[in-house]
XYZ file of C-alpha atoms in Angstrom:
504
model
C -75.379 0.425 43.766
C -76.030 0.334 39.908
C -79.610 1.865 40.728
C -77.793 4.810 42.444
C -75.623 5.321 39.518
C -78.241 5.430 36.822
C -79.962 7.613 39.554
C -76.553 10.248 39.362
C -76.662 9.592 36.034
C -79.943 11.258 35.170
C -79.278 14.196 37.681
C -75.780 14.661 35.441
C -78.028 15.204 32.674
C -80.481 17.739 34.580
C -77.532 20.332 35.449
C -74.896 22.381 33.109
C -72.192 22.195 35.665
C -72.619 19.430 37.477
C -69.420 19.121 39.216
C -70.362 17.643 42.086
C -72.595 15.220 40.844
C -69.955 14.015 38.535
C -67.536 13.297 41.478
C -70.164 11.710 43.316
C -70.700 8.955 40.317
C -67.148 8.673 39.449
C -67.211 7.223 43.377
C -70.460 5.346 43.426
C -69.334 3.130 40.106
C -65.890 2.148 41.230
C -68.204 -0.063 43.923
C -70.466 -1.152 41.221
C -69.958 -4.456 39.391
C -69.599 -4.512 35.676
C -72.179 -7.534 35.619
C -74.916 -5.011 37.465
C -73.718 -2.324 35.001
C -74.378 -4.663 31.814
C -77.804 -5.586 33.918
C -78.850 -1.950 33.539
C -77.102 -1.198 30.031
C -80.324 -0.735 28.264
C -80.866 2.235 30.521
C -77.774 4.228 30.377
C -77.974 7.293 28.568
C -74.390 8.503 27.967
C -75.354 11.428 25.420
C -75.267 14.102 28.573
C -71.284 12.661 29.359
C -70.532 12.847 25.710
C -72.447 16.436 25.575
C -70.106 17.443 28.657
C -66.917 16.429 27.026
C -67.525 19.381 24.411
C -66.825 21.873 27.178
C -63.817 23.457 27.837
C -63.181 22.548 31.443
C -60.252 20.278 32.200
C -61.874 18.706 35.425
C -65.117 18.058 34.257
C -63.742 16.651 30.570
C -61.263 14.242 33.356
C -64.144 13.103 34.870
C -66.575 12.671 32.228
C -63.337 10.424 30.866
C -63.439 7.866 33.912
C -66.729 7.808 33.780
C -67.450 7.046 30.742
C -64.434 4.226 30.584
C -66.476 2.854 33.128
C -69.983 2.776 31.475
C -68.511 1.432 27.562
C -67.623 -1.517 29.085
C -70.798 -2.500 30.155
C -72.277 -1.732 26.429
C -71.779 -4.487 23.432
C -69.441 -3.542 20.967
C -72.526 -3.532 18.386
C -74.735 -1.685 20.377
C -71.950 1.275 20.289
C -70.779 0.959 16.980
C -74.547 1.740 15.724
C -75.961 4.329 18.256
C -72.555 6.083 19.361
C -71.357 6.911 15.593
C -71.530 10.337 16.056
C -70.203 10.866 19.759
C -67.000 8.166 18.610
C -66.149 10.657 15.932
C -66.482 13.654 18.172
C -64.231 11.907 20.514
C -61.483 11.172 17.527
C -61.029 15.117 16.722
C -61.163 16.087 20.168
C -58.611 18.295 21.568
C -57.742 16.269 24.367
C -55.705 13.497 23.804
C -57.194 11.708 27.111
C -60.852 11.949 24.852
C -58.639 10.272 21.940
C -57.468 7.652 23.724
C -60.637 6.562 25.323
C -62.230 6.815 22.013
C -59.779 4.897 20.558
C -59.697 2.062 23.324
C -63.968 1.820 22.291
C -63.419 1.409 19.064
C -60.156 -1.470 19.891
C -63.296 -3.371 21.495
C -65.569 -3.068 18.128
C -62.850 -4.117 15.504
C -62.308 -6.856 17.839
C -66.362 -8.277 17.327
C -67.068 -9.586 13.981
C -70.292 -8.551 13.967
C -69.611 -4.479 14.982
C -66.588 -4.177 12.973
C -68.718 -3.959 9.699
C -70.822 -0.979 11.141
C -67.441 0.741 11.202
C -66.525 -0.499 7.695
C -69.399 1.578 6.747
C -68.463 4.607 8.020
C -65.870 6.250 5.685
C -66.091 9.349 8.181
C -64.571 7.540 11.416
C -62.327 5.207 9.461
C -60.872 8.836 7.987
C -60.724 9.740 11.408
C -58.580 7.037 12.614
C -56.069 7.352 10.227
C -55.947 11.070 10.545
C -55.008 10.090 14.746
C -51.470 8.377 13.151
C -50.756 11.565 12.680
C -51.193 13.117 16.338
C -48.526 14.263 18.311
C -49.031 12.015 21.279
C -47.685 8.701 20.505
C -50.601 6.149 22.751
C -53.053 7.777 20.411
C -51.077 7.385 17.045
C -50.378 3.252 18.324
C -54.224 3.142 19.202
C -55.169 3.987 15.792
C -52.275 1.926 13.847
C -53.539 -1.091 16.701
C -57.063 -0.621 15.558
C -56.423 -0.173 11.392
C -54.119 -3.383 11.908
C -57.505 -5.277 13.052
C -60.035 -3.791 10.493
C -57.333 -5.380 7.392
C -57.082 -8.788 9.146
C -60.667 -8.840 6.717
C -61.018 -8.895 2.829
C -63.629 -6.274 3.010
C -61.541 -4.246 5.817
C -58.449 -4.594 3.280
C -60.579 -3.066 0.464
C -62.053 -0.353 2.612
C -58.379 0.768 3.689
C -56.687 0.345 0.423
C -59.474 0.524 -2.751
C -60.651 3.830 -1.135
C -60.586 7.228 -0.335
C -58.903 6.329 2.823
C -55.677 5.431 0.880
C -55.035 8.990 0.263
C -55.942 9.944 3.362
C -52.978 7.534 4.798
C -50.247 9.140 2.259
C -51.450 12.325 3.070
C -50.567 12.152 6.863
C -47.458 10.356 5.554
C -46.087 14.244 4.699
C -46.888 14.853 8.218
C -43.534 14.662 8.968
C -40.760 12.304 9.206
C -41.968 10.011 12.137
C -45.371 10.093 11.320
C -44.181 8.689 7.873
C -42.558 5.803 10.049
C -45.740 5.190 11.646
C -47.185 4.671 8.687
C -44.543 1.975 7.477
C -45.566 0.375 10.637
C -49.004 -0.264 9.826
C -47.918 -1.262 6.455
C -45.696 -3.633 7.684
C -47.889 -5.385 10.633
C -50.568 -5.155 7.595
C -48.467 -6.996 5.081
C -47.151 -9.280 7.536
C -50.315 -11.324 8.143
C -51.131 -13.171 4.793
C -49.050 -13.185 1.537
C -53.115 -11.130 -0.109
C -52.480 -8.678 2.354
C -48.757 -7.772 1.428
C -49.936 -7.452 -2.324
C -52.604 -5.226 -1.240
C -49.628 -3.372 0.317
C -47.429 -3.137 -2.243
C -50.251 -2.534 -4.666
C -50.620 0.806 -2.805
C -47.150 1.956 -3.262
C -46.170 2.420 0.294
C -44.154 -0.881 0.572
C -42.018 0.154 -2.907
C -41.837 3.612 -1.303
C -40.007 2.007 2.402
C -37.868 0.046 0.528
C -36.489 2.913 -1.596
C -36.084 5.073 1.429
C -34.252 1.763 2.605
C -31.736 1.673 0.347
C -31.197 5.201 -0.378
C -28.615 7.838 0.514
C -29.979 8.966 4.131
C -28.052 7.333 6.836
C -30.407 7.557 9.798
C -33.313 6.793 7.873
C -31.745 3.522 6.310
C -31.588 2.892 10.715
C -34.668 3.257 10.718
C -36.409 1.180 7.671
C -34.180 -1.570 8.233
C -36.125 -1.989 11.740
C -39.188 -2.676 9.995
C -37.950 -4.473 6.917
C -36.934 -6.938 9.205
C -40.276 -7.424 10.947
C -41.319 -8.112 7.283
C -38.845 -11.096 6.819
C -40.373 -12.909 9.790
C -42.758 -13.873 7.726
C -42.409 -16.514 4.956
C -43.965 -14.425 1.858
C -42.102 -11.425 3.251
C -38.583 -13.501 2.659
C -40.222 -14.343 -0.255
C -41.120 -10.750 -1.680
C -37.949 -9.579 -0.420
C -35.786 -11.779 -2.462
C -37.689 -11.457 -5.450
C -37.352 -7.616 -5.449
C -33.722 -8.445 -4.738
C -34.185 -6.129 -1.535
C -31.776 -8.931 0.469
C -29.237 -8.907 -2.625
C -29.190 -4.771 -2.130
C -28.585 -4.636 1.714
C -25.671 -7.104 1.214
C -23.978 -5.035 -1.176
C -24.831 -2.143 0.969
C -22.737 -4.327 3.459
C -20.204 -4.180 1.566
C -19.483 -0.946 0.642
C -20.070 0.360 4.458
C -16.190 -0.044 4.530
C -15.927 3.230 2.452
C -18.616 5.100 4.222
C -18.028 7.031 7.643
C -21.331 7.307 8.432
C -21.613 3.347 8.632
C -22.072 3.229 11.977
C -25.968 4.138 12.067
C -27.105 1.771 9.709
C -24.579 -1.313 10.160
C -25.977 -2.801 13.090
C -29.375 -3.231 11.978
C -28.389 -4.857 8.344
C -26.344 -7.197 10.507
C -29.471 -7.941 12.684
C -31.101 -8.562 9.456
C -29.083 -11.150 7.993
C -28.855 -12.771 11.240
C -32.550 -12.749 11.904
C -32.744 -14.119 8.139
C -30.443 -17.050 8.638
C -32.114 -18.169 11.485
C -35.398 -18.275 9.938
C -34.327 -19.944 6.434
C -31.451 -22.230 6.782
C -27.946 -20.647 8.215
C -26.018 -22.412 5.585
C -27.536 -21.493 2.904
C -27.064 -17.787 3.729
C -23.988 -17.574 5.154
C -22.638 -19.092 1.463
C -24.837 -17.167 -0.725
C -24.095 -13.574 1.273
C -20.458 -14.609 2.795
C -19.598 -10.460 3.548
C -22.728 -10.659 6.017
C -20.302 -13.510 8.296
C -17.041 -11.472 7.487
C -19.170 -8.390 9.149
C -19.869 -10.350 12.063
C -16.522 -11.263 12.585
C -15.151 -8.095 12.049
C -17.314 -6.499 14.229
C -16.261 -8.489 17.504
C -12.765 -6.769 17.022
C -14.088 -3.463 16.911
C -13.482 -0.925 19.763
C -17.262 0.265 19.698
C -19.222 -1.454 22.247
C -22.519 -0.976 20.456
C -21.140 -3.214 17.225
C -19.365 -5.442 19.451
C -22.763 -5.994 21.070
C -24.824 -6.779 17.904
C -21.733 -8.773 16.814
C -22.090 -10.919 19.776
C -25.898 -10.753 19.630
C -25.679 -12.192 15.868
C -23.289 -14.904 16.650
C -25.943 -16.162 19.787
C -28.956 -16.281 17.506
C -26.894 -17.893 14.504
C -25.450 -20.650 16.782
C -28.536 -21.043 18.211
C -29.216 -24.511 16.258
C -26.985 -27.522 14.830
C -26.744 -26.436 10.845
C -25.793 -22.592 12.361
C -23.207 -24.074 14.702
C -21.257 -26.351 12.270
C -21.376 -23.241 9.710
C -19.601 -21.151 12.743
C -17.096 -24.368 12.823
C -15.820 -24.582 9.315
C -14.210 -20.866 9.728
C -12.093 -23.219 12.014
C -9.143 -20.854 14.415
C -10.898 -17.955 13.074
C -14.246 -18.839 15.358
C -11.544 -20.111 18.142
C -10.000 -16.249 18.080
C -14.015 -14.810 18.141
C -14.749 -17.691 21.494
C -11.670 -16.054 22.795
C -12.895 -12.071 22.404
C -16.605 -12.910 23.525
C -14.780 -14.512 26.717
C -12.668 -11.148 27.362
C -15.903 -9.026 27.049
C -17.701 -11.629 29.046
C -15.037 -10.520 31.999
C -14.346 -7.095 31.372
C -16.730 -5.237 29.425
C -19.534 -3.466 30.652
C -22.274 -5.326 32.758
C -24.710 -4.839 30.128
C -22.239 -6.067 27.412
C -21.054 -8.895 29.707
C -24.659 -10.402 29.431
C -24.903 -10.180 25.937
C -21.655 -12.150 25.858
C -23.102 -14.877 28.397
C -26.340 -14.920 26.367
C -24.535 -15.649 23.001
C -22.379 -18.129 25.006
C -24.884 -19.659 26.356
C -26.869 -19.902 22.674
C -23.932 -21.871 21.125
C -23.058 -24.473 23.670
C -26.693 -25.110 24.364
C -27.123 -28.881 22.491
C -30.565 -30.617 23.344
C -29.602 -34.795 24.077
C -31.338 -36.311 21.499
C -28.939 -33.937 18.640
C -25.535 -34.952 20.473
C -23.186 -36.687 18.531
C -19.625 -37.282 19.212
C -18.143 -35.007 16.582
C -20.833 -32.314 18.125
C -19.847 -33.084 21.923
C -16.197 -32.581 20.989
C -16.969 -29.510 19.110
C -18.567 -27.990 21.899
C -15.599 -28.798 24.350
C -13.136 -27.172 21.807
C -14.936 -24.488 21.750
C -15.101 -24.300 25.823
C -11.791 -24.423 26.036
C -11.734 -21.558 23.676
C -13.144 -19.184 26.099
C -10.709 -18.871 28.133
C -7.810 -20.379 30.368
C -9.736 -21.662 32.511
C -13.701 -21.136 31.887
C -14.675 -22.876 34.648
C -13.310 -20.475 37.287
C -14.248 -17.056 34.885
C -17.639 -18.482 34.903
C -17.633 -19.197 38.287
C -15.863 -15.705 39.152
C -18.514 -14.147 37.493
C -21.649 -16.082 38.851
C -20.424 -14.747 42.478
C -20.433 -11.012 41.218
C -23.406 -9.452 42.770
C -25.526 -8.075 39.956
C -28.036 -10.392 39.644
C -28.533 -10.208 35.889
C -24.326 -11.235 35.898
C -24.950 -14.044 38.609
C -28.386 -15.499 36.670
C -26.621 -15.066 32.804
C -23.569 -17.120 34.105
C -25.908 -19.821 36.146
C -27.427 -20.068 31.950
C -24.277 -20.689 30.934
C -23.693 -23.469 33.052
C -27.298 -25.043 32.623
C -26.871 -24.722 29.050
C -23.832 -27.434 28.665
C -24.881 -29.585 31.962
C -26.354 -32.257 29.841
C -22.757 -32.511 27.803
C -20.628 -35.390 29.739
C -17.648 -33.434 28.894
C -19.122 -30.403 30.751
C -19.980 -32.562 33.929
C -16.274 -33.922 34.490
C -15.140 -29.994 34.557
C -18.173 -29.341 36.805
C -17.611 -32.401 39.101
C -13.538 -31.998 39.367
C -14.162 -28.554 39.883
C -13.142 -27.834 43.502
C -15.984 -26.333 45.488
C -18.483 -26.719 42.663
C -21.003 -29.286 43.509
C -21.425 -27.929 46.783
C -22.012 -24.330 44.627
C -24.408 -26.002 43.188
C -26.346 -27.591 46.218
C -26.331 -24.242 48.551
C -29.127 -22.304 48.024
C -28.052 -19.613 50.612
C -26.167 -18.517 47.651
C -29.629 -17.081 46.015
C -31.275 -14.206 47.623
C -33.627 -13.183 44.876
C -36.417 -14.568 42.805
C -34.568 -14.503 39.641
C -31.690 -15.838 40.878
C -33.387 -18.865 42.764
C -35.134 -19.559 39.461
C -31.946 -20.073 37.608
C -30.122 -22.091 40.089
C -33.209 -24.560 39.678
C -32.961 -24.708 35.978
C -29.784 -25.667 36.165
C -30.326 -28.246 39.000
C -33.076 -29.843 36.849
C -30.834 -29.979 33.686
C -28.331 -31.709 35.767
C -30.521 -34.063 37.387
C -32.433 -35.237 34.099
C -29.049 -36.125 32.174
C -28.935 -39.712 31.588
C -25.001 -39.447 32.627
C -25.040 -37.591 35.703
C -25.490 -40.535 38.531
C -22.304 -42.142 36.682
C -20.430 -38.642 36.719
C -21.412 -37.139 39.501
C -22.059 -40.463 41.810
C -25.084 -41.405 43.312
C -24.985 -39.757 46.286
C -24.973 -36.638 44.257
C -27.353 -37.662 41.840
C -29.657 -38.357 44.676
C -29.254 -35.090 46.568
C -30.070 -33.177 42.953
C -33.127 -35.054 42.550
C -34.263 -34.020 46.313
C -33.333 -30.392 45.457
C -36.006 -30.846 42.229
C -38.318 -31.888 44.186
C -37.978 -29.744 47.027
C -38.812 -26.574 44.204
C -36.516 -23.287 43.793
C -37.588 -21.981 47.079
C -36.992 -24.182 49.509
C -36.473 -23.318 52.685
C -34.781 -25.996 55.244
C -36.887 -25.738 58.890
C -34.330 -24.451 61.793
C -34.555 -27.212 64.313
C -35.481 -25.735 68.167
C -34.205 -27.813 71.017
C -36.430 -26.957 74.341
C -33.327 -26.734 77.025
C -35.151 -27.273 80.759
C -34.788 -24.321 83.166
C -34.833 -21.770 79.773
C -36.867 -18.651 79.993
């Protein structure tokens, strides 16, 4: 099969519309191995395919395309980064975004090698032409190239060749592109800056991280939305926290915090500085930024009594990810009955909001009861029950009432909420006095889909690995959980047939 290709191959080459012969290859190679194809990579000669791209002839230039995806795989990144230099730039200023793209994907394979990667170091020409594709209008092309820039800085010499060049200017210039090709930039910058505290100083060395935060904190609403987004992917790092504290960037968003009060157009920006803080708490140490930037909780708490579903949402969202661990919870308890009101609102969303807001609601629920065994303590275990009892009247039956809904994302985010506080003793009395409920718990007719089946077994298993579930639930239970573990999520009991004599 590969010699037939290479065979179509050189008759492609022979002919100036050959049509036909390039249908007939595109067929003949989807049957050929890519271990034959690297067998015979010595002899491909792709210059006639690169040749035929130049033409302006949509079938041919779609064809040449699959083809060609086909073939570059079955070349070493090295081999194409030094005899393809010229056909790779072609293929980056081509008008055809489809020619872009698989350009693009080729050279995603040689910044991957370490040994190809300086052959395109070395070529100012291609690098310019990479940067020059952030800029595109189609956005697969404009992520290629930011995806492949990314991997050239992860090196000190691929840092220098981006930002101690020509190719610097280049960048700001298809910054004035226009507004989102400006963003895309700050993307780059960001994933760049993100990966090692050298590479943020060669960052803000440039200018372009001084030049985000400004537009950050300046007057434009949307575009604050928008910075904020990316700012944050900054302060997952360690040295970003760091840099972003010393610049007194967090210091600035909080006081933007607090004068949103006063500003109508809050709305745009607010969630995302919320997000931010959150994110940041979670990462550093909840306590310690809750007290330093104390209008970031009174947001939060705010928010949940707002009448906008989109901030109640974040609200809720914020409250999940900061009670995700101990120090977060026990900062949420010292606001005392003010937390008890919040556990009350998330439990009327979490029954009569929106289905989409009723999982968020389920989530964050789910996030602050959730207490691994070896951190429970019995000022912890009686925190959590207050806070149960918080939810609702009875959150037993709401949770139940709204595990029987049938939306499955309802039915799994209430079976999470369940599994999350079935290792808490308190939590298994409810469950076991709870009329009905074992036997909930033990029917899987009650699953019909993957997803759902899935989280029933989770919270089987957390059930039937609690050191106090035997004594709660009584052996007999505890036994019939551990055969439901073992039998796996989808388990399916055999229907008995009797053979009755004289039966047709």
């Amino acid at each position: 099969m590969a010699a037939q290709a290479l065979s179509l191959l050189r008759e492609v080459s022979r002919l100036e519309a050959p049509l036909e012969e390039l249908r007939a290859l595109q067929s003949v190679l989807q049957s050929v191995p890519l271990s034959e194809l690297r067998e015979q990579a010595a002899e491909l000669r792709l210059g006639p395919l690169f040749s035929l791209l130049n033409e302006n002839h949509r079938e041919q230039t779609t064809l040449c395309v699959s083809i060609l995806e086909r073939l570059l795989q079955a070349l070493e990144p090295v081999h194409m980064a030094r005899n393809l230099r010229v056909d790779l730039q072609r293929g980056l200023t081509h008008p055809n975004d489809s020619v872009k793209i698989l350009t693009l994907s080729q050279v995603g394979r040689i910044v991957e090698n370490s040994d190809a990667v300086t052959e395109i170091l070395n070529n100012a020409e291609l690098l310019k032409q990479i940067v020059y594709c952030i800029g595109g209008e189609n956005l697969s092309v404009a992520k290629a190239a930011i995806k492949s820039l990314s991997r050239i800085s992860l090196t000190q010499a691929g840092l220098e060749a981006l930002f101690e060049s020509n190719l610097l200017d280049d960048l700001k210039s298809v910054m004035e592109t226009n507004d989102i090709v400006r963003y895309r930039v700050y993307e780059l910058i960001v994933e760049i800056s993100s990966v090692s505290p050298e590479s943020l100083n060669y960052c803000t060395t440039s200018g372009l991280v001084t030049q985000l935060l400004r537009e950050l904190t300046g007057e434009d609403v949307l575009v604050r939305a928008t910075c904020i987004e990316m700012v944050t992917s900054l302060a997952y790092t360690h040295h970003g926290r760091q840099y972003l504290a010393q610049e007194g960037v967090i210091d600035q968003i909080s006081n933007i915090i607090v004068g949103a009060d006063s500003d109508p157009f809050s709305s745009f920006y607010l969630p995302g500085f919320v997000k931010f803080f959150g994110n940041l708490a979670i990462m550093d140490s909840p306590q310690q930024i809750c007290e330093r930037y104390p209008v970031f909780v009174e947001k939060v708490f705010e928010m949940t009594e707002s009448q906008d579903p989109t901030m109640i949402g974040v609200a809720v969202d914020t409250i999940g990810i900061l009670g995700s661990n101990v120090e977060g919870k026990q900062v949420l308890q010292k606001t005392g009955t003010r937390f008890e009101r919040l556990l009350m609102r998330i439990g009327y969303q979490a029954k009569n909001a929106s289905t989409e807001l009723k999982v968020r609601c389920l989530d964050a629920i789910s996030s602050l009861f959730y207490l691994p065994a070896e951190q429970q303590t019995d000022d912890l275990l009686r925190m959590t029950e207050s806070w149960f009892s918080s939810l609702s009247r009875d959150p037993m039956e709401l949770f139940r009432g709204i595990s029987t809904q049938p939306f499955f994302e309802l039915h799994c985010a209430a079976l999470k909420v369940f599994t999350a506080i079935a290792n808490q003793p308190w939590a298994q009395k409810l469950m076991f006095n709870s009329p009905g409920f074992v036997e909930y718990v033990m029917d899987r007719s009650v699953e019909r889909d993957r997803a759902s089946k899935d989280a029933k077994y989770e919270l089987v298993k957390a059930l039937a690995n609690s050191k106090t579930i035997a004594e709660i639930f009584g052996n007999p239970n505890y036994l019939r959980l551990r055969t439901y573990l073992s039998e796996g999520p989808y388990y399916v009991k055999p229907i008995s047939t009797t053979a009755v004599e004289g039966a047709e």
